[in-house]
Amino acid sequence: MNFTVALEQGNLEALRECPKADLHNHFVLGGSRKYLKEHTGRDIRPITEQLHSMNDMHAWNGQNIGNYFDTPEGRRLLIKATFTQAKEDGVTILEIGEDVWGLGAFFGGNIEELAEAFESAHKEIAPEIELRLQIGMSRHCDIAYLEDCLSHFWGCKAFYSIDLYGDELAQPIENFIPIYRRAKAEGLRLKAHVGEWGTAEDVRRAVECLELDEVQHGIAAATDPSVVRFLADNKIRLNITPTSNYLLGRVQDLKDHPIAELYRNGVDVTINSDDVLIFDSDVSKEYLRLYQSGCLTAKELDNIRKNGLKKI
Ligand SMILES: [Zn+2]
């Protein structure tokens, strides 16, 4: 069944069979609920009511995940759970990766071992998926600390991209310029979380300062037509996560999600999961919810899906 018909019929199983990209997925919370239950006995429940801050999300994390997986074996289990989830969802391009602090905490400081943990799970569970391995950093971390961690990642050819996440308001984006210049010289695709909690101007500034190729979220851009035009003109991709935006109170109704405005004004947008375990937001469900809310048409959603699969 083709994708638009599957949307019109509300057929989630048929949607799962269509190829999709997931370019905004934090693997720690990206796993298959069923797989984790089978392997740990833990019942990880998604939230269903809107939260009001990242602190609420951290509280959920404390109750449901805690430090249960904070061992080398636990981390590997989460990686496998994420490939399992992506396979079940029909994801064919998956961009995930480890946070820089995880190298020392879970992989003995050995970058080859870290890359191998992802590559071996990839081969074992879903070799048909295109894996784009990412380096992740938290925005609250001290720059000297991040640079020290990153010194082990530079030069490792396994990585595709770099991303910055965590508290968007923790420190000025300009502080990260030296890191992003180096990442660019390393040939990495440059991404950062901006415009989820911040403003349209924050999105423009981050793209300009860090020379970003892609923005995780970026939805605040829709409030300023000049920033929308800037993103469209410069072909900056926004990797958007609708249910996460709704459950974190960034949008009040999926029907009014700014993805429609951004897409219809020529911005390169994709639809992604963010954190499946907390938001119950696998990519197929995200497409269906946007369709059923009336936010985007089946044709528009299919165009966005195909756009995410294009080679860049
Ligand atoms: Zn995110």
GROMACS .gro file of C-alpha atoms and ligand atoms in nm:
model
  313
    1MET     CA    1   0.000   0.000   0.000
    2ASN     CA    2   0.139   0.342  -0.079
    3PHE     CA    3   0.209   0.595   0.192
    4THR     CA    4  -0.069   0.844   0.118
    5VAL     CA    5  -0.334   0.571   0.111
    6ALA     CA    6  -0.196   0.431   0.439
    7LEU     CA    7  -0.233   0.776   0.597
    8GLU     CA    8  -0.586   0.820   0.463
    9GLN     CA    9  -0.685   0.478   0.597
   10GLY     CA   10  -0.508   0.530   0.931
   11ASN     CA   11  -0.318   0.209   0.866
   12LEU     CA   12  -0.018   0.220   1.100
   13GLU     CA   13   0.115  -0.119   0.992
   14ALA     CA   14   0.123  -0.010   0.626
   15LEU     CA   15   0.294   0.317   0.727
   16ARG     CA   16   0.559   0.114   0.906
   17GLU     CA   17   0.636  -0.070   0.584
   18CYS     CA   18   0.721   0.251   0.397
   19PRO     CA   19   1.085   0.372   0.414
   20LYS     CA   20   1.143   0.667   0.647
   21ALA     CA   21   1.435   0.861   0.794
   22ASP     CA   22   1.482   0.931   1.166
   23LEU     CA   23   1.738   1.210   1.189
   24HIS     CA   24   1.653   1.330   1.539
   25ASN     CA   25   1.672   1.037   1.779
   26HIS     CA   26   1.850   1.029   2.115
   27PHE     CA   27   1.924   0.659   2.135
   28VAL     CA   28   1.919   0.645   2.516
   29LEU     CA   29   1.543   0.705   2.501
   30GLY     CA   30   1.497   0.574   2.147
   31GLY     CA   31   1.459   0.205   2.218
   32SER     CA   32   1.187  -0.050   2.170
   33ARG     CA   33   0.971  -0.069   2.482
   34LYS     CA   34   0.901  -0.436   2.416
   35TYR     CA   35   1.268  -0.526   2.366
   36LEU     CA   36   1.368  -0.355   2.689
   37LYS     CA   37   1.086  -0.525   2.880
   38GLU     CA   38   1.198  -0.864   2.748
   39HIS     CA   39   1.562  -0.804   2.836
   40THR     CA   40   1.528  -0.626   3.171
   41GLY     CA   41   1.174  -0.684   3.296
   42ARG     CA   42   1.137  -0.306   3.321
   43ASP     CA   43   0.809  -0.154   3.215
   44ILE     CA   44   0.893   0.189   3.075
   45ARG     CA   45   0.574   0.391   3.035
   46PRO     CA   46   0.542   0.691   2.805
   47ILE     CA   47   0.392   1.015   2.929
   48THR     CA   48   0.047   1.106   2.805
   49GLU     CA   49  -0.009   1.452   2.954
   50GLN     CA   50   0.173   1.770   2.862
   51LEU     CA   51   0.483   1.842   3.070
   52HIS     CA   52   0.584   2.197   3.140
   53SER     CA   53   0.960   2.201   3.143
   54MET     CA   54   1.272   2.001   3.079
   55ASN     CA   55   1.281   1.947   3.458
   56ASP     CA   56   0.955   1.750   3.434
   57MET     CA   57   1.121   1.541   3.167
   58HIS     CA   58   1.425   1.482   3.386
   59ALA     CA   59   1.190   1.371   3.665
   60TRP     CA   60   1.026   1.117   3.430
   61ASN     CA   61   1.371   1.000   3.332
   62GLY     CA   62   1.467   0.955   3.697
   63GLN     CA   63   1.162   0.743   3.767
   64ASN     CA   64   1.165   0.531   3.452
   65ILE     CA   65   1.527   0.502   3.346
   66GLY     CA   66   1.738   0.633   3.635
   67ASN     CA   67   2.090   0.499   3.624
   68TYR     CA   68   1.972   0.147   3.553
   69PHE     CA   69   2.144   0.142   3.211
   70ASP     CA   70   2.458   0.328   3.321
   71THR     CA   71   2.693   0.036   3.269
   72PRO     CA   72   2.879  -0.073   2.954
   73GLU     CA   73   2.628  -0.361   2.915
   74GLY     CA   74   2.330  -0.133   2.981
   75ARG     CA   75   2.448   0.117   2.724
   76ARG     CA   76   2.489  -0.158   2.464
   77LEU     CA   77   2.141  -0.285   2.543
   78LEU     CA   78   1.998   0.063   2.476
   79ILE     CA   79   2.182   0.077   2.143
   80LYS     CA   80   2.035  -0.260   2.041
   81ALA     CA   81   1.690  -0.153   2.159
   82THR     CA   82   1.714   0.153   1.936
   83PHE     CA   83   1.800  -0.048   1.624
   84THR     CA   84   1.514  -0.287   1.711
   85GLN     CA   85   1.273   0.006   1.742
   86ALA     CA   86   1.390   0.165   1.416
   87LYS     CA   87   1.353  -0.163   1.228
   88GLU     CA   88   0.998  -0.217   1.361
   89ASP     CA   89   0.912   0.140   1.259
   90GLY     CA   90   1.040   0.094   0.901
   91VAL     CA   91   1.318   0.348   0.948
   92THR     CA   92   1.577   0.314   0.670
   93ILE     CA   93   1.810   0.602   0.765
   94LEU     CA   94   1.891   0.634   1.135
   95GLU     CA   95   2.106   0.909   1.280
   96ILE     CA   96   2.210   0.833   1.639
   97GLY     CA   97   2.522   0.855   1.849
   98GLU     CA   98   2.687   0.870   2.186
   99ASP     CA   99   2.737   1.173   2.404
  100VAL     CA  100   3.106   1.263   2.439
  101TRP     CA  101   3.105   1.183   2.812
  102GLY     CA  102   2.991   0.828   2.734
  103LEU     CA  103   3.328   0.744   2.580
  104GLY     CA  104   3.503   0.733   2.916
  105ALA     CA  105   3.200   0.616   3.113
  106PHE     CA  106   3.103   0.315   2.899
  107PHE     CA  107   3.374   0.239   2.644
  108GLY     CA  108   3.696   0.263   2.845
  109GLY     CA  109   3.798   0.579   2.657
  110ASN     CA  110   3.844   0.369   2.344
  111ILE     CA  111   3.684   0.539   2.043
  112GLU     CA  112   3.709   0.225   1.828
  113GLU     CA  113   3.517   0.033   2.093
  114LEU     CA  114   3.245   0.300   2.099
  115ALA     CA  115   3.203   0.298   1.721
  116GLU     CA  116   3.208  -0.082   1.721
  117ALA     CA  117   2.924  -0.097   1.977
  118PHE     CA  118   2.700   0.089   1.730
  119GLU     CA  119   2.828  -0.087   1.421
  120SER     CA  120   2.796  -0.437   1.565
  121ALA     CA  121   2.438  -0.372   1.687
  122HIS     CA  122   2.365  -0.228   1.342
  123LYS     CA  123   2.498  -0.541   1.169
  124GLU     CA  124   2.329  -0.780   1.408
  125ILE     CA  125   1.982  -0.624   1.418
  126ALA     CA  126   1.921  -0.409   1.111
  127PRO     CA  127   2.203  -0.411   0.854
  128GLU     CA  128   1.959  -0.279   0.591
  129ILE     CA  129   1.934   0.054   0.776
  130GLU     CA  130   2.174   0.332   0.677
  131LEU     CA  131   2.345   0.431   1.003
  132ARG     CA  132   2.466   0.790   1.040
  133LEU     CA  133   2.676   0.795   1.354
  134GLN     CA  134   2.668   1.116   1.551
  135ILE     CA  135   2.880   1.284   1.818
  136GLY     CA  136   2.663   1.443   2.087
  137MET     CA  137   2.734   1.718   2.340
  138SER     CA  138   2.534   1.882   2.617
  139ARG     CA  139   2.508   2.259   2.609
  140HIS     CA  140   2.564   2.305   2.984
  141CYS     CA  141   2.912   2.149   2.972
  142ASP     CA  142   3.226   2.353   3.009
  143ILE     CA  143   3.391   2.414   2.670
  144ALA     CA  144   3.737   2.304   2.784
  145TYR     CA  145   3.585   1.978   2.911
  146LEU     CA  146   3.406   1.920   2.578
  147GLU     CA  147   3.722   1.994   2.382
  148ASP     CA  148   3.912   1.745   2.594
  149CYS     CA  149   3.645   1.475   2.533
  150LEU     CA  150   3.629   1.559   2.163
  151SER     CA  151   4.006   1.520   2.116
  152HIS     CA  152   3.939   1.144   2.117
  153PHE     CA  153   3.669   1.172   1.849
  154TRP     CA  154   3.852   1.390   1.598
  155GLY     CA  155   3.999   1.188   1.316
  156CYS     CA  156   3.768   0.889   1.369
  157LYS     CA  157   3.610   0.828   1.031
  158ALA     CA  158   3.310   0.640   1.172
  159PHE     CA  159   3.125   0.964   1.252
  160TYR     CA  160   2.886   1.148   1.021
  161SER     CA  161   2.764   1.444   1.225
  162ILE     CA  162   2.786   1.643   1.547
  163ASP     CA  163   2.493   1.768   1.757
  164LEU     CA  164   2.444   1.992   2.060
  165TYR     CA  165   2.152   1.940   2.299
  166GLY     CA  166   2.039   1.978   2.659
  167ASP     CA  167   1.948   2.314   2.812
  168GLU     CA  168   1.922   2.550   2.516
  169LEU     CA  169   1.962   2.851   2.742
  170ALA     CA  170   2.267   2.723   2.937
  171GLN     CA  171   2.535   2.933   2.766
  172PRO     CA  172   2.578   3.152   2.456
  173ILE     CA  173   2.596   2.968   2.127
  174GLU     CA  174   2.909   3.166   2.036
  175ASN     CA  175   3.104   2.965   2.295
  176PHE     CA  176   3.079   2.664   2.064
  177ILE     CA  177   3.229   2.830   1.755
  178PRO     CA  178   3.579   2.676   1.795
  179ILE     CA  179   3.430   2.326   1.834
  180TYR     CA  180   3.211   2.365   1.525
  181ARG     CA  181   3.499   2.503   1.315
  182ARG     CA  182   3.700   2.196   1.402
  183ALA     CA  183   3.403   1.966   1.335
  184LYS     CA  184   3.363   2.129   0.994
  185ALA     CA  185   3.732   2.071   0.917
  186GLU     CA  186   3.675   1.707   1.017
  187GLY     CA  187   3.409   1.685   0.745
  188LEU     CA  188   3.119   1.633   0.987
  189ARG     CA  189   2.766   1.746   0.915
  190LEU     CA  190   2.689   2.024   1.163
  191LYS     CA  191   2.370   2.016   1.372
  192ALA     CA  192   2.247   2.172   1.697
  193HIS     CA  193   1.926   2.184   1.900
  194VAL     CA  194   1.797   2.541   1.872
  195GLY     CA  195   1.458   2.709   1.858
  196GLU     CA  196   1.278   2.456   2.078
  197TRP     CA  197   1.284   2.678   2.388
  198GLY     CA  198   1.460   2.974   2.229
  199THR     CA  199   1.351   3.228   1.966
  200ALA     CA  200   1.358   3.263   1.588
  201GLU     CA  201   1.658   3.494   1.624
  202ASP     CA  202   1.838   3.223   1.826
  203VAL     CA  203   1.789   2.990   1.530
  204ARG     CA  204   1.933   3.238   1.282
  205ARG     CA  205   2.228   3.321   1.509
  206ALA     CA  206   2.313   2.956   1.572
  207VAL     CA  207   2.303   2.875   1.199
  208GLU     CA  208   2.527   3.174   1.120
  209CYS     CA  209   2.775   3.135   1.407
  210LEU     CA  210   2.817   2.760   1.391
  211GLU     CA  211   2.763   2.729   1.013
  212LEU     CA  212   2.498   2.465   1.078
  213ASP     CA  213   2.372   2.238   0.802
  214GLU     CA  214   2.075   2.120   1.005
  215VAL     CA  215   1.880   2.234   1.311
  216GLN     CA  216   1.717   1.996   1.557
  217HIS     CA  217   1.371   2.150   1.622
  218GLY     CA  218   1.410   2.510   1.498
  219ILE     CA  219   1.033   2.549   1.520
  220ALA     CA  220   1.054   2.896   1.679
  221ALA     CA  221   1.173   3.016   1.336
  222ALA     CA  222   0.811   3.012   1.219
  223THR     CA  223   0.737   3.321   1.431
  224ASP     CA  224   0.960   3.539   1.210
  225PRO     CA  225   0.909   3.537   0.831
  226SER     CA  226   1.261   3.673   0.774
  227VAL     CA  227   1.411   3.373   0.957
  228VAL     CA  228   1.186   3.134   0.762
  229ARG     CA  229   1.315   3.290   0.440
  230PHE     CA  230   1.674   3.274   0.566
  231LEU     CA  231   1.637   2.898   0.636
  232ALA     CA  232   1.472   2.833   0.299
  233ASP     CA  233   1.727   3.040   0.102
  234ASN     CA  234   2.021   2.872   0.274
  235LYS     CA  235   1.868   2.523   0.247
  236ILE     CA  236   1.898   2.461   0.619
  237ARG     CA  237   1.723   2.140   0.720
  238LEU     CA  238   1.502   2.133   1.031
  239ASN     CA  239   1.461   1.790   1.193
  240ILE     CA  240   1.128   1.829   1.368
  241THR     CA  241   0.968   1.613   1.640
  242PRO     CA  242   0.596   1.700   1.666
  243THR     CA  243   0.475   1.489   1.961
  244SER     CA  244   0.776   1.589   2.168
  245ASN     CA  245   0.698   1.955   2.094
  246TYR     CA  246   0.337   1.903   2.199
  247LEU     CA  247   0.411   1.705   2.517
  248LEU     CA  248   0.674   1.957   2.625
  249GLY     CA  249   0.423   2.238   2.576
  250ARG     CA  250   0.608   2.398   2.282
  251VAL     CA  251   0.291   2.378   2.072
  252GLN     CA  252  -0.060   2.366   2.214
  253ASP     CA  253  -0.223   2.162   1.937
  254LEU     CA  254  -0.068   1.939   1.672
  255LYS     CA  255  -0.305   2.088   1.416
  256ASP     CA  256  -0.127   2.421   1.457
  257HIS     CA  257   0.226   2.278   1.461
  258PRO     CA  258   0.460   2.525   1.283
  259ILE     CA  259   0.593   2.248   1.058
  260ALA     CA  260   0.310   2.329   0.813
  261GLU     CA  261   0.406   2.697   0.789
  262LEU     CA  262   0.775   2.609   0.754
  263TYR     CA  263   0.714   2.344   0.487
  264ARG     CA  264   0.476   2.562   0.286
  265ASN     CA  265   0.734   2.841   0.282
  266GLY     CA  266   1.003   2.622   0.132
  267VAL     CA  267   1.200   2.513   0.440
  268ASP     CA  268   1.359   2.166   0.421
  269VAL     CA  269   1.184   1.982   0.705
  270THR     CA  270   1.189   1.620   0.823
  271ILE     CA  271   0.973   1.434   1.077
  272ASN     CA  272   1.143   1.241   1.357
  273SER     CA  273   1.095   1.066   1.691
  274ASP     CA  274   1.320   1.249   1.944
  275ASP     CA  275   1.261   1.013   2.242
  276VAL     CA  276   1.028   0.722   2.167
  277LEU     CA  277   1.030   0.583   2.521
  278ILE     CA  278   0.903   0.903   2.681
  279PHE     CA  279   0.684   1.045   2.402
  280ASP     CA  280   0.553   0.726   2.232
  281SER     CA  281   0.662   0.897   1.914
  282ASP     CA  282   0.787   0.648   1.658
  283VAL     CA  283   0.817   0.807   1.316
  284SER     CA  284   0.517   0.627   1.162
  285LYS     CA  285   0.294   0.753   1.444
  286GLU     CA  286   0.431   1.106   1.398
  287TYR     CA  287   0.320   1.108   1.032
  288LEU     CA  288  -0.020   0.968   1.120
  289ARG     CA  289  -0.079   1.217   1.401
  290LEU     CA  290   0.011   1.512   1.178
  291TYR     CA  291  -0.227   1.381   0.913
  292GLN     CA  292  -0.513   1.305   1.152
  293SER     CA  293  -0.480   1.642   1.328
  294GLY     CA  294  -0.523   1.816   0.991
  295CYS     CA  295  -0.182   1.984   1.017
  296LEU     CA  296  -0.052   1.858   0.680
  297THR     CA  297  -0.210   1.672   0.388
  298ALA     CA  298  -0.119   1.314   0.296
  299LYS     CA  299   0.060   1.441  -0.015
  300GLU     CA  300   0.260   1.697   0.184
  301LEU     CA  301   0.357   1.433   0.440
  302ASP     CA  302   0.467   1.197   0.164
  303ASN     CA  303   0.683   1.474   0.013
  304ILE     CA  304   0.843   1.535   0.353
  305ARG     CA  305   0.907   1.162   0.393
  306LYS     CA  306   1.075   1.139   0.052
  307ASN     CA  307   1.274   1.454   0.122
  308GLY     CA  308   1.421   1.293   0.434
  309LEU     CA  309   1.537   0.995   0.228
  310LYS     CA  310   1.726   1.203  -0.030
  311LYS     CA  311   2.102   1.185  -0.042
  312ILE     CA  312   2.262   1.505   0.084
  313ZN      ZN  313   1.620   1.627   2.066
   0.00000   0.00000   0.00000
